Amino acid sequence: MKELSKRTSTFTDSVIRRMTRISNKYGAVNLSQGFPDFEPPKEILKRLTEVAKEDFHQYSITWGAQNFREALAKKQERFMGRSIDPNSEIVVTCGSTEAMMAAMMTVTNPGDKVIVFSPFYENYGADTILSDAEPIYVPLYPPEFNFDADELEAAFKLNPKALILCNPSNPCEKVFTYDELKVIADLAEKYDTYVITDEVYEHIVYEPNKHIYFSSLPNMSQRTISCSSLSKTYSITGWRLGYVIAPPEICDTVKKVHDFLTVGAAAPLQEAAVVGLNFGDDYYRWLSDKYTKKKNLFLKGLDDLKIEHTIPQGAYYVLLDISEFNYNSDVKFCEDLAEKVGVGAVPGSSFFKENVNHLIRLHFAKKDETLYDALNRLESFRTKITAR
Ligand code: GLN
């Protein structure tokens, strides 16, 4: 038999999603793949049960149901501070995973370079490979995960087609400041580069940090392809509802890519989610308060256990330092953690271009009782996992 595509031979399956399978195998509390174990808003669920009996069982318009796009445009106009045309500037996708892939395929030709900050959400590596682009990694330096403007400019000098910006950022939980975004924006303009954003944690930001939409910076809306989703905002990761917001000329191409990749996002789920898109500002305040409480609960638990960790500015992850265990593989550490301690985590190495082996990522998008259960299990982790 002839060999399968070279393109797919250079990356593995997703380590994040593999860790969910490993957690399930050992009955571990799964704090690896970031998704909630609490219910979505009841108004959305109520509408979902009604929708089953209504006429939403066939394809919606390929780039998204009209009322969904209209509700989304209204909501994002409020937060992004500019007008958005629901007909020409929005494409509804199957999660932001498809949004990012469609954006990459819209912008890049084979061989084009794309700047990716490291650490990065692991999909971006696969996205560049699947679109035959070449990543240029620019490090974010702990503990604040700041970039060096000269290093970033050096990357721009290599003539990239695009830069991928995850903000608030997974896995380092950084919320980029206006000044940092302005440095990126000035370089994007100087070197005529597109910026593809992943803003799925836009509503999960901790005081005093503020989320600033990249497209809202001066002159940036014309070169920004904003990707996001409803997954984290309404706790519906399984519904796979995401979207691209971009200028009409770019959206026209995203629509074509999306049409041939997936035809469309699930019509009944779009219809049910409109209720969420119509929520008032109080919902988003409630959501960020809820996550602030969870972050405080979880970080206090980690502090009580004397585990060194990052301080999230946004998103719902925390990186733990496991240097004391002296493992030479963080992947093996996470397997041992799931099997012996009963907590699922993601090895930090799956997010870094650099050779990083001393970090693991946990998330706290879980009911308080689940977080307490995980913290109780972690109490024993120094006895159950011995240093090497
Ligand atoms: N963003 C989530 C994480 O990093 C998972 C997303 C996914 O698996 N599609 O864990």
PDB file of N, CA, C and O in Angstrom, residues 98-147:
ATOM      1  N   GLU A  98     -12.617  24.850  13.979  1.00  0.00           N
ATOM      2  CA  GLU A  98     -12.794  25.002  12.531  1.00  0.00           C
ATOM      3  C   GLU A  98     -12.568  26.453  12.105  1.00  0.00           C
ATOM      4  O   GLU A  98     -12.007  26.701  11.020  1.00  0.00           O
ATOM      5  N   ALA A  99     -12.972  27.388  12.953  1.00  0.00           N
ATOM      6  CA  ALA A  99     -12.777  28.806  12.600  1.00  0.00           C
ATOM      7  C   ALA A  99     -11.294  29.087  12.349  1.00  0.00           C
ATOM      8  O   ALA A  99     -10.925  29.719  11.351  1.00  0.00           O
ATOM      9  N   MET A 100     -10.444  28.584  13.254  1.00  0.00           N
ATOM     10  CA  MET A 100      -8.998  28.822  13.118  1.00  0.00           C
ATOM     11  C   MET A 100      -8.445  28.158  11.862  1.00  0.00           C
ATOM     12  O   MET A 100      -7.630  28.722  11.137  1.00  0.00           O
ATOM     13  N   MET A 101      -8.890  26.929  11.625  1.00  0.00           N
ATOM     14  CA  MET A 101      -8.404  26.192  10.448  1.00  0.00           C
ATOM     15  C   MET A 101      -8.866  26.894   9.162  1.00  0.00           C
ATOM     16  O   MET A 101      -8.084  27.056   8.219  1.00  0.00           O
ATOM     17  N   ALA A 102     -10.122  27.327   9.145  1.00  0.00           N
ATOM     18  CA  ALA A 102     -10.641  28.021   7.959  1.00  0.00           C
ATOM     19  C   ALA A 102      -9.880  29.335   7.759  1.00  0.00           C
ATOM     20  O   ALA A 102      -9.568  29.720   6.627  1.00  0.00           O
ATOM     21  N   ALA A 103      -9.550  30.008   8.872  1.00  0.00           N
ATOM     22  CA  ALA A 103      -8.793  31.266   8.765  1.00  0.00           C
ATOM     23  C   ALA A 103      -7.409  30.997   8.175  1.00  0.00           C
ATOM     24  O   ALA A 103      -6.939  31.711   7.289  1.00  0.00           O
ATOM     25  N   MET A 104      -6.771  29.947   8.661  1.00  0.00           N
ATOM     26  CA  MET A 104      -5.426  29.606   8.158  1.00  0.00           C
ATOM     27  C   MET A 104      -5.471  29.275   6.673  1.00  0.00           C
ATOM     28  O   MET A 104      -4.605  29.678   5.897  1.00  0.00           O
ATOM     29  N   MET A 105      -6.479  28.512   6.266  1.00  0.00           N
ATOM     30  CA  MET A 105      -6.560  28.115   4.860  1.00  0.00           C
ATOM     31  C   MET A 105      -6.955  29.290   3.970  1.00  0.00           C
ATOM     32  O   MET A 105      -6.636  29.328   2.792  1.00  0.00           O
ATOM     33  N   THR A 106      -7.633  30.248   4.567  1.00  0.00           N
ATOM     34  CA  THR A 106      -8.022  31.453   3.821  1.00  0.00           C
ATOM     35  C   THR A 106      -6.811  32.334   3.529  1.00  0.00           C
ATOM     36  O   THR A 106      -6.690  32.920   2.462  1.00  0.00           O
ATOM     37  N   VAL A 107      -5.899  32.384   4.498  1.00  0.00           N
ATOM     38  CA  VAL A 107      -4.814  33.362   4.433  1.00  0.00           C
ATOM     39  C   VAL A 107      -3.535  32.802   3.804  1.00  0.00           C
ATOM     40  O   VAL A 107      -2.828  33.515   3.097  1.00  0.00           O
ATOM     41  N   THR A 108      -3.230  31.534   4.060  1.00  0.00           N
ATOM     42  CA  THR A 108      -1.887  31.052   3.712  1.00  0.00           C
ATOM     43  C   THR A 108      -1.844  30.224   2.431  1.00  0.00           C
ATOM     44  O   THR A 108      -2.779  29.495   2.101  1.00  0.00           O
ATOM     45  N   ASN A 109      -0.710  30.338   1.741  1.00  0.00           N
ATOM     46  CA  ASN A 109      -0.347  29.417   0.670  1.00  0.00           C
ATOM     47  C   ASN A 109       0.659  28.434   1.234  1.00  0.00           C
ATOM     48  O   ASN A 109       1.332  28.733   2.230  1.00  0.00           O
ATOM     49  N   PRO A 110       0.819  27.260   0.602  1.00  0.00           N
ATOM     50  CA  PRO A 110       1.848  26.339   1.076  1.00  0.00           C
ATOM     51  C   PRO A 110       3.201  27.058   1.156  1.00  0.00           C
ATOM     52  O   PRO A 110       3.569  27.808   0.254  1.00  0.00           O
ATOM     53  N   GLY A 111       3.891  26.847   2.270  1.00  0.00           N
ATOM     54  CA  GLY A 111       5.218  27.458   2.439  1.00  0.00           C
ATOM     55  C   GLY A 111       5.193  28.805   3.135  1.00  0.00           C
ATOM     56  O   GLY A 111       6.226  29.301   3.578  1.00  0.00           O
ATOM     57  N   ASP A 112       4.008  29.426   3.247  1.00  0.00           N
ATOM     58  CA  ASP A 112       3.936  30.712   3.945  1.00  0.00           C
ATOM     59  C   ASP A 112       4.285  30.540   5.416  1.00  0.00           C
ATOM     60  O   ASP A 112       3.991  29.499   6.023  1.00  0.00           O
ATOM     61  N   LYS A 113       4.868  31.594   5.967  1.00  0.00           N
ATOM     62  CA  LYS A 113       5.236  31.530   7.390  1.00  0.00           C
ATOM     63  C   LYS A 113       4.139  32.158   8.255  1.00  0.00           C
ATOM     64  O   LYS A 113       3.476  33.104   7.829  1.00  0.00           O
ATOM     65  N   VAL A 114       3.993  31.601   9.457  1.00  0.00           N
ATOM     66  CA  VAL A 114       2.990  32.108  10.402  1.00  0.00           C
ATOM     67  C   VAL A 114       3.639  32.218  11.777  1.00  0.00           C
ATOM     68  O   VAL A 114       4.256  31.253  12.248  1.00  0.00           O
ATOM     69  N   ILE A 115       3.526  33.383  12.407  1.00  0.00           N
ATOM     70  CA  ILE A 115       4.115  33.559  13.748  1.00  0.00           C
ATOM     71  C   ILE A 115       3.175  32.968  14.796  1.00  0.00           C
ATOM     72  O   ILE A 115       1.970  33.240  14.791  1.00  0.00           O
ATOM     73  N   VAL A 116       3.758  32.152  15.673  1.00  0.00           N
ATOM     74  CA  VAL A 116       2.996  31.539  16.766  1.00  0.00           C
ATOM     75  C   VAL A 116       3.775  31.804  18.056  1.00  0.00           C
ATOM     76  O   VAL A 116       4.971  31.517  18.120  1.00  0.00           O
ATOM     77  N   PHE A 117       3.121  32.369  19.062  1.00  0.00           N
ATOM     78  CA  PHE A 117       3.795  32.531  20.360  1.00  0.00           C
ATOM     79  C   PHE A 117       3.903  31.177  21.036  1.00  0.00           C
ATOM     80  O   PHE A 117       2.993  30.342  20.935  1.00  0.00           O
ATOM     81  N   SER A 118       5.012  30.965  21.747  1.00  0.00           N
ATOM     82  CA  SER A 118       5.170  29.718  22.502  1.00  0.00           C
ATOM     83  C   SER A 118       5.305  30.058  23.976  1.00  0.00           C
ATOM     84  O   SER A 118       6.140  30.911  24.312  1.00  0.00           O
ATOM     85  N   PRO A 119       4.521  29.457  24.913  1.00  0.00           N
ATOM     86  CA  PRO A 119       3.634  28.321  24.687  1.00  0.00           C
ATOM     87  C   PRO A 119       2.385  28.694  23.876  1.00  0.00           C
ATOM     88  O   PRO A 119       1.958  29.839  23.863  1.00  0.00           O
ATOM     89  N   PHE A 120       1.827  27.665  23.250  1.00  0.00           N
ATOM     90  CA  PHE A 120       0.659  27.878  22.383  1.00  0.00           C
ATOM     91  C   PHE A 120      -0.321  26.723  22.559  1.00  0.00           C
ATOM     92  O   PHE A 120       0.062  25.613  22.949  1.00  0.00           O
ATOM     93  N   TYR A 121      -1.573  26.987  22.275  1.00  0.00           N
ATOM     94  CA  TYR A 121      -2.601  25.940  22.285  1.00  0.00           C
ATOM     95  C   TYR A 121      -2.261  24.964  21.157  1.00  0.00           C
ATOM     96  O   TYR A 121      -2.015  25.381  20.027  1.00  0.00           O
ATOM     97  N   GLU A 122      -2.224  23.692  21.475  1.00  0.00           N
ATOM     98  CA  GLU A 122      -1.584  22.725  20.566  1.00  0.00           C
ATOM     99  C   GLU A 122      -2.205  22.658  19.171  1.00  0.00           C
ATOM    100  O   GLU A 122      -1.514  22.306  18.216  1.00  0.00           O
ATOM    101  N   ASN A 123      -3.469  23.018  19.018  1.00  0.00           N
ATOM    102  CA  ASN A 123      -4.080  22.983  17.677  1.00  0.00           C
ATOM    103  C   ASN A 123      -3.321  23.843  16.658  1.00  0.00           C
ATOM    104  O   ASN A 123      -3.318  23.534  15.475  1.00  0.00           O
ATOM    105  N   TYR A 124      -2.707  24.945  17.130  1.00  0.00           N
ATOM    106  CA  TYR A 124      -2.079  25.854  16.150  1.00  0.00           C
ATOM    107  C   TYR A 124      -0.948  25.162  15.398  1.00  0.00           C
ATOM    108  O   TYR A 124      -0.727  25.439  14.219  1.00  0.00           O
ATOM    109  N   GLY A 125      -0.225  24.275  16.093  1.00  0.00           N
ATOM    110  CA  GLY A 125       0.842  23.526  15.426  1.00  0.00           C
ATOM    111  C   GLY A 125       0.257  22.686  14.303  1.00  0.00           C
ATOM    112  O   GLY A 125       0.708  22.735  13.153  1.00  0.00           O
ATOM    113  N   ALA A 126      -0.796  21.952  14.635  1.00  0.00           N
ATOM    114  CA  ALA A 126      -1.446  21.102  13.632  1.00  0.00           C
ATOM    115  C   ALA A 126      -2.079  21.946  12.522  1.00  0.00           C
ATOM    116  O   ALA A 126      -2.013  21.594  11.345  1.00  0.00           O
ATOM    117  N   ASP A 127      -2.673  23.088  12.898  1.00  0.00           N
ATOM    118  CA  ASP A 127      -3.299  23.968  11.890  1.00  0.00           C
ATOM    119  C   ASP A 127      -2.270  24.406  10.844  1.00  0.00           C
ATOM    120  O   ASP A 127      -2.561  24.429   9.643  1.00  0.00           O
ATOM    121  N   THR A 128      -1.085  24.786  11.311  1.00  0.00           N
ATOM    122  CA  THR A 128      -0.073  25.252  10.344  1.00  0.00           C
ATOM    123  C   THR A 128       0.352  24.090   9.460  1.00  0.00           C
ATOM    124  O   THR A 128       0.472  24.247   8.234  1.00  0.00           O
ATOM    125  N   ILE A 129       0.543  22.919  10.051  1.00  0.00           N
ATOM    126  CA  ILE A 129       0.984  21.767   9.242  1.00  0.00           C
ATOM    127  C   ILE A 129      -0.105  21.380   8.235  1.00  0.00           C
ATOM    128  O   ILE A 129       0.167  21.171   7.055  1.00  0.00           O
ATOM    129  N   LEU A 130      -1.360  21.328   8.681  1.00  0.00           N
ATOM    130  CA  LEU A 130      -2.446  20.933   7.769  1.00  0.00           C
ATOM    131  C   LEU A 130      -2.614  21.932   6.630  1.00  0.00           C
ATOM    132  O   LEU A 130      -3.035  21.569   5.541  1.00  0.00           O
ATOM    133  N   SER A 131      -2.277  23.188   6.882  1.00  0.00           N
ATOM    134  CA  SER A 131      -2.391  24.158   5.786  1.00  0.00           C
ATOM    135  C   SER A 131      -1.049  24.357   5.077  1.00  0.00           C
ATOM    136  O   SER A 131      -0.895  25.307   4.309  1.00  0.00           O
ATOM    137  N   ASP A 132      -0.089  23.478   5.357  1.00  0.00           N
ATOM    138  CA  ASP A 132       1.232  23.522   4.704  1.00  0.00           C
ATOM    139  C   ASP A 132       1.960  24.832   4.938  1.00  0.00           C
ATOM    140  O   ASP A 132       2.768  25.273   4.118  1.00  0.00           O
ATOM    141  N   ALA A 133       1.661  25.481   6.051  1.00  0.00           N
ATOM    142  CA  ALA A 133       2.387  26.703   6.396  1.00  0.00           C
ATOM    143  C   ALA A 133       3.540  26.328   7.330  1.00  0.00           C
ATOM    144  O   ALA A 133       3.625  25.193   7.810  1.00  0.00           O
ATOM    145  N   GLU A 134       4.385  27.325   7.575  1.00  0.00           N
ATOM    146  CA  GLU A 134       5.564  27.032   8.395  1.00  0.00           C
ATOM    147  C   GLU A 134       5.544  27.939   9.620  1.00  0.00           C
ATOM    148  O   GLU A 134       5.582  29.169   9.475  1.00  0.00           O
ATOM    149  N   PRO A 135       5.471  27.358  10.834  1.00  0.00           N
ATOM    150  CA  PRO A 135       5.408  28.233  12.013  1.00  0.00           C
ATOM    151  C   PRO A 135       6.755  28.883  12.334  1.00  0.00           C
ATOM    152  O   PRO A 135       7.797  28.253  12.165  1.00  0.00           O
ATOM    153  N   ILE A 136       6.716  30.134  12.768  1.00  0.00           N
ATOM    154  CA  ILE A 136       7.895  30.787  13.356  1.00  0.00           C
ATOM    155  C   ILE A 136       7.509  31.011  14.818  1.00  0.00           C
ATOM    156  O   ILE A 136       6.550  31.741  15.087  1.00  0.00           O
ATOM    157  N   TYR A 137       8.200  30.357  15.730  1.00  0.00           N
ATOM    158  CA  TYR A 137       7.812  30.465  17.136  1.00  0.00           C
ATOM    159  C   TYR A 137       8.529  31.631  17.805  1.00  0.00           C
ATOM    160  O   TYR A 137       9.735  31.811  17.634  1.00  0.00           O
ATOM    161  N   VAL A 138       7.777  32.397  18.566  1.00  0.00           N
ATOM    162  CA  VAL A 138       8.348  33.506  19.338  1.00  0.00           C
ATOM    163  C   VAL A 138       8.029  33.234  20.807  1.00  0.00           C
ATOM    164  O   VAL A 138       6.861  33.073  21.166  1.00  0.00           O
ATOM    165  N   PRO A 139       9.072  33.168  21.660  1.00  0.00           N
ATOM    166  CA  PRO A 139       8.813  32.785  23.056  1.00  0.00           C
ATOM    167  C   PRO A 139       8.101  33.856  23.878  1.00  0.00           C
ATOM    168  O   PRO A 139       8.322  35.056  23.675  1.00  0.00           O
ATOM    169  N   LEU A 140       7.250  33.382  24.777  1.00  0.00           N
ATOM    170  CA  LEU A 140       6.667  34.224  25.827  1.00  0.00           C
ATOM    171  C   LEU A 140       7.394  33.824  27.111  1.00  0.00           C
ATOM    172  O   LEU A 140       7.419  32.638  27.458  1.00  0.00           O
ATOM    173  N   TYR A 141       7.983  34.811  27.794  1.00  0.00           N
ATOM    174  CA  TYR A 141       8.852  34.483  28.923  1.00  0.00           C
ATOM    175  C   TYR A 141       8.106  34.512  30.260  1.00  0.00           C
ATOM    176  O   TYR A 141       7.506  35.544  30.595  1.00  0.00           O
ATOM    177  N   PRO A 142       8.147  33.395  31.014  1.00  0.00           N
ATOM    178  CA  PRO A 142       7.532  33.385  32.336  1.00  0.00           C
ATOM    179  C   PRO A 142       8.298  34.320  33.276  1.00  0.00           C
ATOM    180  O   PRO A 142       9.446  34.630  32.986  1.00  0.00           O
ATOM    181  N   PRO A 143       7.732  34.771  34.400  1.00  0.00           N
ATOM    182  CA  PRO A 143       6.420  34.371  34.909  1.00  0.00           C
ATOM    183  C   PRO A 143       5.255  35.134  34.268  1.00  0.00           C
ATOM    184  O   PRO A 143       4.131  34.679  34.330  1.00  0.00           O
ATOM    185  N   GLU A 144       5.521  36.301  33.656  1.00  0.00           N
ATOM    186  CA  GLU A 144       4.416  37.089  33.100  1.00  0.00           C
ATOM    187  C   GLU A 144       4.085  36.684  31.667  1.00  0.00           C
ATOM    188  O   GLU A 144       3.142  37.159  31.077  1.00  0.00           O
ATOM    189  N   PHE A 145       4.929  35.845  31.104  1.00  0.00           N
ATOM    190  CA  PHE A 145       4.782  35.420  29.702  1.00  0.00           C
ATOM    191  C   PHE A 145       4.773  36.626  28.756  1.00  0.00           C
ATOM    192  O   PHE A 145       3.912  36.762  27.895  1.00  0.00           O
ATOM    193  N   ASN A 146       5.759  37.490  28.962  1.00  0.00           N
ATOM    194  CA  ASN A 146       5.915  38.644  28.072  1.00  0.00           C
ATOM    195  C   ASN A 146       6.769  38.257  26.877  1.00  0.00           C
ATOM    196  O   ASN A 146       7.594  37.356  26.966  1.00  0.00           O
ATOM    197  N   PHE A 147       6.563  38.966  25.756  1.00  0.00           N
ATOM    198  CA  PHE A 147       7.440  38.734  24.609  1.00  0.00           C
ATOM    199  C   PHE A 147       8.477  39.844  24.525  1.00  0.00           C
ATOM    200  O   PHE A 147       8.307  40.909  25.115  1.00  0.00           O
TER     201      PHE A 147
END
